Structure formats: C-alpha cells, structure tokens
Amino acid sequence: ARDPGFSLAELVAARHVLAFARTYDNDHAGGIAELDALAAELRQRSVGGPLLAETLRRKAVVLSALKRFEDAAAIYLAILADEERAGRKTSALASATLNGLAVVRARQGRYDEGEALGRRATAIGLVAAGARPLDIGDAWRTWVTLLGLAGKSHETIVEAQKSLRYNEKHLGEG
C-alpha cells in the first residue's frame, strides 16, 4: 500500500536514494537488490516509462561504479532503445543515459565512441524539456573530457569555453 501523502514518483525517488546510500556504504549487493526489487514492483504495477527507466539507469550507474561496464552498457542501451520506441529519443532521460554510456565507453578506453555519445548527450540535453542545467553541465563536461582523450585539442578548447559560459550562466560562478 502506498502512503497517500506521497506521489509514486516521490516514493521511487526515495528508494533510489536508499539504494545509492546502501551502495556507497559498501553494501553493493544491497543497493543493486533494492533497485532490482523496485524495478520488479514497477513492472508488476504496469508502471513503465520514465520511472522504470530512471530506476534501471541508476542501476547502470552503480554497476559502472563497480566496474561492471558490460552490464552497465547493456542497461543503458536497453533504456535508449525503449526511449526511441516510445518516441522520447530526445528526452532528458535519453540525454542522461547517453552521458552514462559515454562514461562507460571512456572507462573501457573507447574514447572515440564515448566522445560521439557525449556529443549527442549534450545536444539532446540542451533542447530536452525538463533537462536540469546540472545534468547538461555534466554531459558537456563528459564530452569535453572525451574530446581531449580522443586527441581533438582545438575542439576541446572551443567546447570547454562554451561549457564554461553555460555553467556560469545557469549554475553560477564558482
């Protein structure tokens, strides 16, 4: 039974925080189990879409932190396929998912692939309804880093300057 004082989205967000807290308190299995249980509950309630996808994306973040890159990449790719099928391939969730996949590819040493994903994540984030400036800044920072790792020095400088101006405008100086 759901607490009538909270929306389903608020309860899901609280469970995400609990799973991350468990994971970063060295209870990795517990954090992953929490996210798996939440995903199963959402599927059982026939709640799909962004709530389920965000739950799975958060699991991929945990798996990536645990260096389980192939597992994380598989989840990111499944989310992107679902977002495309649902007509949301330019959503804030798609941008965050592409950014996560870009990070995974970079950690695997696949810098060119990561750079292309980071470029897409940033472009989508800049136009996606509901995209948070902090997430856009993260995607842009990932992209700039990957440009440098891919050896694209001129473009790295240009995009770093754009990113800095964006962050100063939307997030404040500092």
CSV table of N, CA and C in Angstrom, one decimal:
chain,number,residue,atom,x,y,z
A,1,ALA,N,0.8,-1.2,0.0
A,1,ALA,CA,0.0,0.0,0.0
A,1,ALA,C,0.9,1.2,0.0
A,2,ARG,N,0.4,2.2,-0.8
A,2,ARG,CA,1.2,3.4,-0.9
A,2,ARG,C,0.7,4.5,0.1
A,3,ASP,N,1.7,5.3,0.6
A,3,ASP,CA,1.3,6.4,1.5
A,3,ASP,C,0.6,7.4,0.7
A,4,PRO,N,-0.6,7.8,1.0
A,4,PRO,CA,-1.4,8.7,0.2
A,4,PRO,C,-0.8,10.1,0.2
A,5,GLY,N,0.1,10.4,1.1
A,5,GLY,CA,0.8,11.7,1.2
A,5,GLY,C,1.9,11.9,0.2
A,6,PHE,N,2.3,10.9,-0.5
A,6,PHE,CA,3.4,11.0,-1.4
A,6,PHE,C,3.0,10.4,-2.8
A,7,SER,N,3.5,11.1,-3.8
A,7,SER,CA,3.3,10.5,-5.2
A,7,SER,C,4.1,9.3,-5.4
A,8,LEU,N,3.8,8.5,-6.4
A,8,LEU,CA,4.6,7.4,-6.7
A,8,LEU,C,6.0,7.8,-7.1
A,9,ALA,N,6.1,8.9,-7.9
A,9,ALA,CA,7.4,9.4,-8.3
A,9,ALA,C,8.3,9.8,-7.1
A,10,GLU,N,7.7,10.4,-6.0
A,10,GLU,CA,8.4,10.8,-4.8
A,10,GLU,C,8.9,9.5,-4.1
A,11,LEU,N,8.0,8.5,-4.0
A,11,LEU,CA,8.4,7.2,-3.4
A,11,LEU,C,9.5,6.5,-4.1
A,12,VAL,N,9.5,6.5,-5.5
A,12,VAL,CA,10.5,5.9,-6.3
A,12,VAL,C,11.8,6.7,-6.1
A,13,ALA,N,11.8,8.0,-6.1
A,13,ALA,CA,13.0,8.8,-5.8
A,13,ALA,C,13.6,8.5,-4.5
A,14,ALA,N,12.8,8.3,-3.5
A,14,ALA,CA,13.3,8.0,-2.1
A,14,ALA,C,14.0,6.6,-2.1
A,15,ARG,N,13.4,5.7,-2.9
A,15,ARG,CA,14.0,4.3,-3.0
A,15,ARG,C,15.3,4.4,-3.7
A,16,HIS,N,15.4,5.3,-4.7
A,16,HIS,CA,16.7,5.5,-5.5
A,16,HIS,C,17.8,6.0,-4.5
A,17,VAL,N,17.4,6.9,-3.6
A,17,VAL,CA,18.4,7.5,-2.7
A,17,VAL,C,18.8,6.4,-1.7
A,18,LEU,N,17.9,5.5,-1.2
A,18,LEU,CA,18.2,4.4,-0.3
A,18,LEU,C,19.2,3.5,-1.0
A,19,ALA,N,18.9,3.1,-2.3
A,19,ALA,CA,19.8,2.2,-3.0
A,19,ALA,C,21.2,2.8,-3.1
A,20,PHE,N,21.3,4.1,-3.5
A,20,PHE,CA,22.6,4.7,-3.6
A,20,PHE,C,23.3,4.7,-2.3
A,21,ALA,N,22.6,5.0,-1.2
A,21,ALA,CA,23.2,5.1,0.1
A,21,ALA,C,23.7,3.7,0.5
A,22,ARG,N,23.0,2.7,0.2
A,22,ARG,CA,23.5,1.3,0.6
A,22,ARG,C,24.7,1.0,-0.3
A,23,THR,N,24.7,1.4,-1.5
A,23,THR,CA,25.8,1.1,-2.4
A,23,THR,C,27.1,1.8,-2.0
A,24,TYR,N,26.9,3.0,-1.6
A,24,TYR,CA,28.1,3.8,-1.3
A,24,TYR,C,28.5,3.6,0.2
A,25,ASP,N,27.7,2.8,0.9
A,25,ASP,CA,28.1,2.4,2.3
A,25,ASP,C,28.7,1.0,2.2
A,26,ASN,N,29.2,0.6,1.0
A,26,ASN,CA,29.8,-0.7,0.8
A,26,ASN,C,28.8,-1.9,0.8
A,27,ASP,N,27.5,-1.6,0.7
A,27,ASP,CA,26.6,-2.7,0.6
A,27,ASP,C,26.1,-2.7,-0.9
A,28,HIS,N,27.1,-3.0,-1.8
A,28,HIS,CA,26.8,-3.0,-3.2
A,28,HIS,C,25.7,-3.9,-3.6
A,29,ALA,N,25.7,-5.2,-3.1
A,29,ALA,CA,24.7,-6.1,-3.4
A,29,ALA,C,23.3,-5.6,-2.9
A,30,GLY,N,23.3,-5.0,-1.8
A,30,GLY,CA,22.0,-4.5,-1.2
A,30,GLY,C,21.5,-3.4,-2.1
A,31,GLY,N,22.3,-2.5,-2.5
A,31,GLY,CA,21.9,-1.4,-3.4
A,31,GLY,C,21.4,-1.9,-4.7
A,32,ILE,N,22.1,-2.8,-5.3
A,32,ILE,CA,21.6,-3.4,-6.6
A,32,ILE,C,20.3,-4.2,-6.4
A,33,ALA,N,20.2,-4.9,-5.3
A,33,ALA,CA,19.0,-5.7,-5.0
A,33,ALA,C,17.8,-4.7,-4.7
A,34,GLU,N,18.0,-3.6,-4.1
A,34,GLU,CA,17.0,-2.6,-3.9
A,34,GLU,C,16.5,-2.0,-5.2
A,35,LEU,N,17.4,-1.7,-6.1
A,35,LEU,CA,17.0,-1.2,-7.5
A,35,LEU,C,16.2,-2.3,-8.3
A,36,ASP,N,16.7,-3.6,-8.2
A,36,ASP,CA,16.1,-4.7,-8.8
A,36,ASP,C,14.6,-4.9,-8.3
A,37,ALA,N,14.5,-4.8,-7.0
A,37,ALA,CA,13.2,-5.0,-6.3
A,37,ALA,C,12.2,-3.9,-6.8
A,38,LEU,N,12.7,-2.7,-6.8
A,38,LEU,CA,11.9,-1.5,-7.2
A,38,LEU,C,11.5,-1.7,-8.7
A,39,ALA,N,12.4,-2.1,-9.5
A,39,ALA,CA,12.1,-2.3,-11.0
A,39,ALA,C,11.0,-3.4,-11.1
A,40,ALA,N,11.1,-4.5,-10.3
A,40,ALA,CA,10.1,-5.5,-10.4
A,40,ALA,C,8.8,-5.0,-9.9
A,41,GLU,N,8.8,-4.2,-8.8
A,41,GLU,CA,7.5,-3.7,-8.4
A,41,GLU,C,6.8,-2.8,-9.4
A,42,LEU,N,7.6,-1.9,-10.0
A,42,LEU,CA,7.1,-1.0,-11.1
A,42,LEU,C,6.5,-1.8,-12.2
A,43,ARG,N,7.2,-2.9,-12.6
A,43,ARG,CA,6.7,-3.7,-13.7
A,43,ARG,C,5.4,-4.4,-13.3
A,44,GLN,N,5.4,-4.9,-12.1
A,44,GLN,CA,4.2,-5.6,-11.6
A,44,GLN,C,3.0,-4.6,-11.6
A,45,ARG,N,3.2,-3.4,-11.3
A,45,ARG,CA,2.2,-2.4,-11.3
A,45,ARG,C,1.9,-1.8,-12.7
A,46,SER,N,2.6,-2.4,-13.6
A,46,SER,CA,2.5,-1.9,-15.0
A,46,SER,C,2.9,-0.4,-15.1
A,47,VAL,N,3.8,0.0,-14.3
A,47,VAL,CA,4.4,1.3,-14.4
A,47,VAL,C,5.7,1.2,-15.1
A,48,GLY,N,5.7,1.7,-16.3
A,48,GLY,CA,6.9,1.6,-17.1
A,48,GLY,C,7.4,3.0,-17.4
A,49,GLY,N,7.8,3.3,-18.6
A,49,GLY,CA,8.2,4.6,-19.0
A,49,GLY,C,9.4,5.2,-18.1
A,50,PRO,N,9.3,6.5,-17.9
A,50,PRO,CA,10.4,7.2,-17.3
A,50,PRO,C,10.8,6.7,-15.9
A,51,LEU,N,9.8,6.3,-15.0
A,51,LEU,CA,10.1,5.9,-13.7
A,51,LEU,C,10.9,4.6,-13.7
A,52,LEU,N,10.5,3.6,-14.5
A,52,LEU,CA,11.2,2.4,-14.6
A,52,LEU,C,12.6,2.6,-15.2
A,53,ALA,N,12.6,3.4,-16.3
A,53,ALA,CA,13.9,3.7,-17.0
A,53,ALA,C,14.9,4.4,-16.1
A,54,GLU,N,14.4,5.3,-15.3
A,54,GLU,CA,15.3,6.0,-14.3
A,54,GLU,C,15.8,5.0,-13.3
A,55,THR,N,15.0,4.1,-12.8
A,55,THR,CA,15.4,3.1,-11.9
A,55,THR,C,16.5,2.2,-12.5
A,56,LEU,N,16.3,1.8,-13.7
A,56,LEU,CA,17.3,1.0,-14.4
A,56,LEU,C,18.6,1.8,-14.7
A,57,ARG,N,18.4,3.1,-15.0
A,57,ARG,CA,19.6,3.9,-15.3
A,57,ARG,C,20.4,4.0,-14.0
A,58,ARG,N,19.8,4.2,-12.9
A,58,ARG,CA,20.5,4.3,-11.6
A,58,ARG,C,21.3,3.0,-11.3
A,59,LYS,N,20.7,1.9,-11.7
A,59,LYS,CA,21.4,0.6,-11.5
A,59,LYS,C,22.6,0.5,-12.4
A,60,ALA,N,22.5,1.1,-13.6
A,60,ALA,CA,23.7,1.1,-14.5
A,60,ALA,C,24.8,2.0,-13.9
A,61,VAL,N,24.4,3.1,-13.3
A,61,VAL,CA,25.4,3.9,-12.6
A,61,VAL,C,26.1,3.2,-11.6
A,62,VAL,N,25.4,2.4,-10.8
A,62,VAL,CA,26.0,1.6,-9.7
A,62,VAL,C,26.9,0.5,-10.3
A,63,LEU,N,26.4,-0.2,-11.3
A,63,LEU,CA,27.3,-1.2,-12.0
A,63,LEU,C,28.5,-0.6,-12.6
A,64,SER,N,28.4,0.6,-13.2
A,64,SER,CA,29.6,1.2,-13.7
A,64,SER,C,30.6,1.6,-12.6
A,65,ALA,N,30.1,2.1,-11.5
A,65,ALA,CA,31.0,2.4,-10.4
A,65,ALA,C,31.7,1.1,-9.9
A,66,LEU,N,31.0,0.0,-10.0
A,66,LEU,CA,31.6,-1.3,-9.6
A,66,LEU,C,32.5,-1.9,-10.7
A,67,LYS,N,32.7,-1.2,-11.8
A,67,LYS,CA,33.5,-1.6,-12.9
A,67,LYS,C,32.9,-2.8,-13.7
A,68,ARG,N,31.6,-2.9,-13.6
A,68,ARG,CA,30.8,-3.9,-14.4
A,68,ARG,C,30.3,-3.2,-15.6
A,69,PHE,N,31.3,-2.8,-16.5
A,69,PHE,CA,31.0,-2.0,-17.6
A,69,PHE,C,30.0,-2.6,-18.6
A,70,GLU,N,30.2,-3.9,-19.0
A,70,GLU,CA,29.3,-4.5,-20.0
A,70,GLU,C,27.9,-4.6,-19.4
A,71,ASP,N,27.7,-4.9,-18.2
A,71,ASP,CA,26.4,-4.9,-17.6
A,71,ASP,C,25.7,-3.6,-17.6
A,72,ALA,N,26.5,-2.5,-17.3
A,72,ALA,CA,26.0,-1.2,-17.3
A,72,ALA,C,25.6,-0.8,-18.7
A,73,ALA,N,26.5,-1.0,-19.7
A,73,ALA,CA,26.3,-0.7,-21.1
A,73,ALA,C,25.0,-1.3,-21.6
A,74,ALA,N,24.8,-2.6,-21.2
A,74,ALA,CA,23.6,-3.3,-21.7
A,74,ALA,C,22.3,-2.6,-21.2
A,75,ILE,N,22.3,-2.2,-20.0
A,75,ILE,CA,21.2,-1.5,-19.4
A,75,ILE,C,21.0,-0.1,-20.1
A,76,TYR,N,22.1,0.6,-20.3
A,76,TYR,CA,22.0,1.9,-21.0
A,76,TYR,C,21.4,1.7,-22.4
A,77,LEU,N,21.9,0.8,-23.1
A,77,LEU,CA,21.4,0.5,-24.5
A,77,LEU,C,20.0,0.1,-24.5
A,78,ALA,N,19.5,-0.7,-23.5
A,78,ALA,CA,18.1,-1.1,-23.5
A,78,ALA,C,17.2,0.1,-23.2
A,79,ILE,N,17.7,1.0,-22.3
A,79,ILE,CA,16.9,2.2,-22.0
A,79,ILE,C,16.8,3.1,-23.2
A,80,LEU,N,17.9,3.3,-24.0
A,80,LEU,CA,17.8,4.1,-25.2
A,80,LEU,C,16.9,3.5,-26.2
A,81,ALA,N,16.9,2.2,-26.4
A,81,ALA,CA,16.0,1.5,-27.3
A,81,ALA,C,14.6,1.8,-26.9
A,82,ASP,N,14.3,1.6,-25.6
A,82,ASP,CA,12.9,1.9,-25.1
A,82,ASP,C,12.5,3.3,-25.3
A,83,GLU,N,13.4,4.2,-25.0
A,83,GLU,CA,13.1,5.7,-25.2
A,83,GLU,C,12.8,6.0,-26.7
A,84,GLU,N,13.6,5.3,-27.6
A,84,GLU,CA,13.3,5.6,-29.0
A,84,GLU,C,12.0,5.0,-29.5
A,85,ARG,N,11.7,3.8,-29.0
A,85,ARG,CA,10.4,3.1,-29.3
A,85,ARG,C,9.2,4.0,-28.8
A,86,ALA,N,9.4,4.6,-27.7
A,86,ALA,CA,8.3,5.4,-27.1
A,86,ALA,C,8.3,6.9,-27.7
A,87,GLY,N,9.2,7.2,-28.6
A,87,GLY,CA,9.2,8.5,-29.2
A,87,GLY,C,9.8,9.5,-28.3
A,88,ARG,N,10.7,9.1,-27.4
A,88,ARG,CA,11.3,10.0,-26.4
A,88,ARG,C,12.9,10.0,-26.6
A,89,LYS,N,13.3,9.9,-27.9
A,89,LYS,CA,14.8,9.8,-28.0
A,89,LYS,C,15.5,11.1,-27.8
A,90,THR,N,14.8,12.2,-27.6
A,90,THR,CA,15.4,13.5,-27.3
A,90,THR,C,14.9,13.9,-25.9
A,91,SER,N,14.7,13.0,-25.0
A,91,SER,CA,14.2,13.4,-23.7
A,91,SER,C,15.4,13.6,-22.7
A,92,ALA,N,15.1,14.2,-21.6
A,92,ALA,CA,16.2,14.5,-20.6
A,92,ALA,C,16.8,13.1,-20.2
A,93,LEU,N,15.9,12.1,-20.0
A,93,LEU,CA,16.4,10.8,-19.7
A,93,LEU,C,17.3,10.2,-20.7
A,94,ALA,N,17.0,10.4,-22.0
A,94,ALA,CA,17.9,9.9,-23.1
A,94,ALA,C,19.2,10.6,-23.0
A,95,SER,N,19.2,11.9,-22.7
A,95,SER,CA,20.5,12.6,-22.6
A,95,SER,C,21.3,12.1,-21.4
A,96,ALA,N,20.7,11.9,-20.2
A,96,ALA,CA,21.4,11.3,-19.1
A,96,ALA,C,21.9,9.9,-19.3
A,97,THR,N,21.1,9.1,-20.1
A,97,THR,CA,21.5,7.8,-20.4
A,97,THR,C,22.7,7.7,-21.3
A,98,LEU,N,22.6,8.6,-22.4
A,98,LEU,CA,23.8,8.7,-23.3
A,98,LEU,C,25.0,9.1,-22.6
A,99,ASN,N,24.9,10.1,-21.6
A,99,ASN,CA,26.1,10.5,-20.9
A,99,ASN,C,26.6,9.4,-20.1
A,100,GLY,N,25.8,8.6,-19.4
A,100,GLY,CA,26.3,7.4,-18.7
A,100,GLY,C,27.0,6.4,-19.6
A,101,LEU,N,26.4,6.2,-20.7
A,101,LEU,CA,27.1,5.2,-21.7
A,101,LEU,C,28.4,5.8,-22.2
A,102,ALA,N,28.5,7.1,-22.4
A,102,ALA,CA,29.7,7.8,-22.8
A,102,ALA,C,30.8,7.5,-21.7
A,103,VAL,N,30.4,7.7,-20.4
A,103,VAL,CA,31.4,7.5,-19.4
A,103,VAL,C,31.9,6.0,-19.4
A,104,VAL,N,30.9,5.1,-19.5
A,104,VAL,CA,31.3,3.6,-19.6
A,104,VAL,C,32.3,3.4,-20.7
A,105,ARG,N,32.0,3.9,-21.9
A,105,ARG,CA,32.9,3.7,-23.0
A,105,ARG,C,34.2,4.3,-22.8
A,106,ALA,N,34.3,5.5,-22.1
A,106,ALA,CA,35.6,6.1,-21.8
A,106,ALA,C,36.4,5.2,-20.8
A,107,ARG,N,35.7,4.7,-19.8
A,107,ARG,CA,36.3,3.8,-18.8
A,107,ARG,C,36.8,2.5,-19.5
A,108,GLN,N,36.2,2.1,-20.6
A,108,GLN,CA,36.7,1.0,-21.4
A,108,GLN,C,37.8,1.3,-22.3
A,109,GLY,N,38.2,2.6,-22.4
A,109,GLY,CA,39.2,3.1,-23.3
A,109,GLY,C,38.7,3.3,-24.7
A,110,ARG,N,37.4,3.3,-24.9
A,110,ARG,CA,36.8,3.5,-26.2
A,110,ARG,C,36.4,5.0,-26.4
A,111,TYR,N,37.4,5.9,-26.5
A,111,TYR,CA,37.3,7.3,-26.4
A,111,TYR,C,36.5,7.9,-27.5
A,112,ASP,N,36.7,7.4,-28.8
A,112,ASP,CA,36.0,8.0,-29.9
A,112,ASP,C,34.5,7.7,-29.8
A,113,GLU,N,34.2,6.5,-29.4
A,113,GLU,CA,32.8,6.1,-29.3
A,113,GLU,C,32.2,7.0,-28.1
A,114,GLY,N,32.9,7.1,-27.0
A,114,GLY,CA,32.4,7.9,-25.9
A,114,GLY,C,32.2,9.3,-26.2
A,115,GLU,N,33.2,9.8,-27.0
A,115,GLU,CA,33.1,11.2,-27.5
A,115,GLU,C,31.8,11.5,-28.3
A,116,ALA,N,31.5,10.6,-29.2
A,116,ALA,CA,30.3,10.8,-30.0
A,116,ALA,C,29.0,10.7,-29.2
A,117,LEU,N,29.0,9.8,-28.2
A,117,LEU,CA,27.9,9.7,-27.3
A,117,LEU,C,27.8,10.9,-26.4
A,118,GLY,N,28.9,11.4,-25.9
A,118,GLY,CA,28.9,12.7,-25.1
A,118,GLY,C,28.4,13.9,-25.9
A,119,ARG,N,28.7,13.9,-27.2
A,119,ARG,CA,28.3,15.0,-28.1
A,119,ARG,C,26.7,14.9,-28.2
A,120,ARG,N,26.2,13.7,-28.5
A,120,ARG,CA,24.8,13.5,-28.6
A,120,ARG,C,24.1,13.9,-27.3
A,121,ALA,N,24.6,13.4,-26.1
A,121,ALA,CA,24.0,13.7,-24.8
A,121,ALA,C,23.9,15.2,-24.6
A,122,THR,N,25.0,15.9,-24.9
A,122,THR,CA,24.9,17.4,-24.7
A,122,THR,C,23.9,18.0,-25.6
A,123,ALA,N,23.9,17.7,-26.9
A,123,ALA,CA,23.0,18.3,-27.9
A,123,ALA,C,21.5,18.0,-27.4
A,124,ILE,N,21.2,16.8,-27.0
A,124,ILE,CA,19.9,16.5,-26.6
A,124,ILE,C,19.5,17.2,-25.3
A,125,GLY,N,20.5,17.2,-24.4
A,125,GLY,CA,20.2,17.9,-23.1
A,125,GLY,C,19.9,19.4,-23.3
A,126,LEU,N,20.5,20.0,-24.2
A,126,LEU,CA,20.3,21.5,-24.5
A,126,LEU,C,18.9,21.8,-25.0
A,127,VAL,N,18.2,20.8,-25.6
A,127,VAL,CA,16.9,21.0,-26.2
A,127,VAL,C,15.8,20.2,-25.5
A,128,ALA,N,16.2,19.3,-24.6
A,128,ALA,CA,15.2,18.4,-24.0
A,128,ALA,C,14.3,19.2,-22.9
A,129,ALA,N,13.0,19.0,-23.0
A,129,ALA,CA,12.2,19.5,-22.0
A,129,ALA,C,12.5,18.9,-20.6
A,130,GLY,N,12.6,19.6,-19.6
A,130,GLY,CA,12.8,19.1,-18.3
A,130,GLY,C,14.2,18.8,-17.9
A,131,ALA,N,15.1,19.0,-18.9
A,131,ALA,CA,16.6,18.7,-18.6
A,131,ALA,C,17.1,19.7,-17.6
A,132,ARG,N,17.7,19.2,-16.5
A,132,ARG,CA,18.3,20.1,-15.5
A,132,ARG,C,19.6,20.7,-15.9
A,133,PRO,N,19.9,21.9,-15.7
A,133,PRO,CA,21.1,22.5,-16.1
A,133,PRO,C,22.3,21.7,-15.5
A,134,LEU,N,22.2,21.2,-14.3
A,134,LEU,CA,23.3,20.4,-13.7
A,134,LEU,C,23.6,19.2,-14.6
A,135,ASP,N,22.6,18.5,-15.1
A,135,ASP,CA,22.8,17.3,-15.9
A,135,ASP,C,23.4,17.7,-17.3
A,136,ILE,N,22.9,18.8,-17.8
A,136,ILE,CA,23.5,19.3,-19.1
A,136,ILE,C,25.0,19.6,-18.9
A,137,GLY,N,25.3,20.3,-17.8
A,137,GLY,CA,26.7,20.6,-17.5
A,137,GLY,C,27.5,19.4,-17.3
A,138,ASP,N,27.0,18.3,-16.7
A,138,ASP,CA,27.7,17.0,-16.5
A,138,ASP,C,28.0,16.4,-17.9
A,139,ALA,N,26.9,16.4,-18.8
A,139,ALA,CA,27.1,15.8,-20.1
A,139,ALA,C,28.1,16.6,-20.9
A,140,TRP,N,28.1,17.9,-20.8
A,140,TRP,CA,29.1,18.7,-21.6
A,140,TRP,C,30.5,18.5,-21.0
A,141,ARG,N,30.6,18.4,-19.7
A,141,ARG,CA,31.9,18.1,-19.1
A,141,ARG,C,32.5,16.8,-19.6
A,142,THR,N,31.6,15.8,-19.6
A,142,THR,CA,32.0,14.5,-20.1
A,142,THR,C,32.5,14.5,-21.5
A,143,TRP,N,31.7,15.2,-22.4
A,143,TRP,CA,32.0,15.4,-23.8
A,143,TRP,C,33.4,16.1,-24.0
A,144,VAL,N,33.6,17.2,-23.2
A,144,VAL,CA,34.8,17.9,-23.4
A,144,VAL,C,36.0,17.0,-23.0
A,145,THR,N,35.9,16.3,-21.9
A,145,THR,CA,36.9,15.4,-21.4
A,145,THR,C,37.2,14.3,-22.5
A,146,LEU,N,36.2,13.8,-23.1
A,146,LEU,CA,36.4,12.8,-24.1
A,146,LEU,C,37.0,13.3,-25.4
A,147,LEU,N,36.6,14.6,-25.7
A,147,LEU,CA,37.3,15.2,-26.9
A,147,LEU,C,38.8,15.3,-26.7
A,148,GLY,N,39.2,15.6,-25.5
A,148,GLY,CA,40.6,15.7,-25.2
A,148,GLY,C,41.3,14.3,-25.3
A,149,LEU,N,40.6,13.3,-24.7
A,149,LEU,CA,41.1,12.0,-24.7
A,149,LEU,C,41.2,11.4,-26.1
A,150,ALA,N,40.3,11.9,-27.0
A,150,ALA,CA,40.3,11.4,-28.4
A,150,ALA,C,41.3,12.2,-29.2
A,151,GLY,N,42.0,13.2,-28.6
A,151,GLY,CA,43.0,13.9,-29.3
A,151,GLY,C,42.5,15.1,-30.2
A,152,LYS,N,41.4,15.6,-29.9
A,152,LYS,CA,40.8,16.7,-30.6
A,152,LYS,C,40.9,18.0,-29.9
A,153,SER,N,42.2,18.5,-29.8
A,153,SER,CA,42.6,19.6,-29.0
A,153,SER,C,41.8,20.9,-29.3
A,154,HIS,N,41.7,21.3,-30.5
A,154,HIS,CA,41.1,22.5,-30.9
A,154,HIS,C,39.6,22.5,-30.4
A,155,GLU,N,38.9,21.4,-30.8
A,155,GLU,CA,37.5,21.3,-30.5
A,155,GLU,C,37.3,21.2,-28.9
A,156,THR,N,38.3,20.6,-28.2
A,156,THR,CA,38.2,20.6,-26.8
A,156,THR,C,38.2,22.0,-26.2
A,157,ILE,N,39.1,22.8,-26.7
A,157,ILE,CA,39.2,24.2,-26.2
A,157,ILE,C,37.9,25.0,-26.5
A,158,VAL,N,37.4,24.9,-27.7
A,158,VAL,CA,36.2,25.6,-28.1
A,158,VAL,C,35.0,25.1,-27.2
A,159,GLU,N,34.8,23.8,-27.1
A,159,GLU,CA,33.7,23.3,-26.3
A,159,GLU,C,33.8,23.5,-24.8
A,160,ALA,N,35.1,23.5,-24.3
A,160,ALA,CA,35.3,23.8,-22.9
A,160,ALA,C,34.9,25.3,-22.6
A,161,GLN,N,35.2,26.2,-23.5
A,161,GLN,CA,34.8,27.6,-23.3
A,161,GLN,C,33.3,27.7,-23.4
A,162,LYS,N,32.6,27.0,-24.3
A,162,LYS,CA,31.2,27.1,-24.3
A,162,LYS,C,30.6,26.5,-23.1
A,163,SER,N,31.1,25.4,-22.6
A,163,SER,CA,30.6,24.8,-21.4
A,163,SER,C,30.8,25.7,-20.2
A,164,LEU,N,31.9,26.3,-20.1
A,164,LEU,CA,32.2,27.3,-19.0
A,164,LEU,C,31.1,28.4,-19.0
A,165,ARG,N,30.9,29.0,-20.2
A,165,ARG,CA,29.9,30.0,-20.3
A,165,ARG,C,28.5,29.5,-19.9
A,166,TYR,N,28.1,28.3,-20.3
A,166,TYR,CA,26.8,27.7,-20.0
A,166,TYR,C,26.7,27.6,-18.5
A,167,ASN,N,27.8,27.0,-17.9
A,167,ASN,CA,27.7,26.7,-16.4
A,167,ASN,C,27.7,28.0,-15.6
A,168,GLU,N,28.4,29.0,-16.1
A,168,GLU,CA,28.4,30.3,-15.4
A,168,GLU,C,27.0,30.9,-15.5
A,169,LYS,N,26.3,30.8,-16.6
A,169,LYS,CA,25.0,31.4,-16.8
A,169,LYS,C,23.9,30.6,-16.0
A,170,HIS,N,24.0,29.3,-16.1
A,170,HIS,CA,22.9,28.5,-15.5
A,170,HIS,C,23.2,28.0,-14.0
A,171,LEU,N,24.5,27.9,-13.7
A,171,LEU,CA,24.8,27.4,-12.4
A,171,LEU,C,25.5,28.3,-11.5
A,172,GLY,N,25.9,29.5,-12.0
A,172,GLY,CA,26.6,30.5,-11.2
A,172,GLY,C,28.1,30.3,-11.3
A,173,GLU,N,28.8,31.3,-10.9
A,173,GLU,CA,30.3,31.2,-10.9
A,173,GLU,C,30.7,30.4,-9.8
A,174,GLY,N,31.9,29.8,-9.9
A,174,GLY,CA,32.5,29.1,-8.8
A,174,GLY,C,32.9,27.8,-9.1
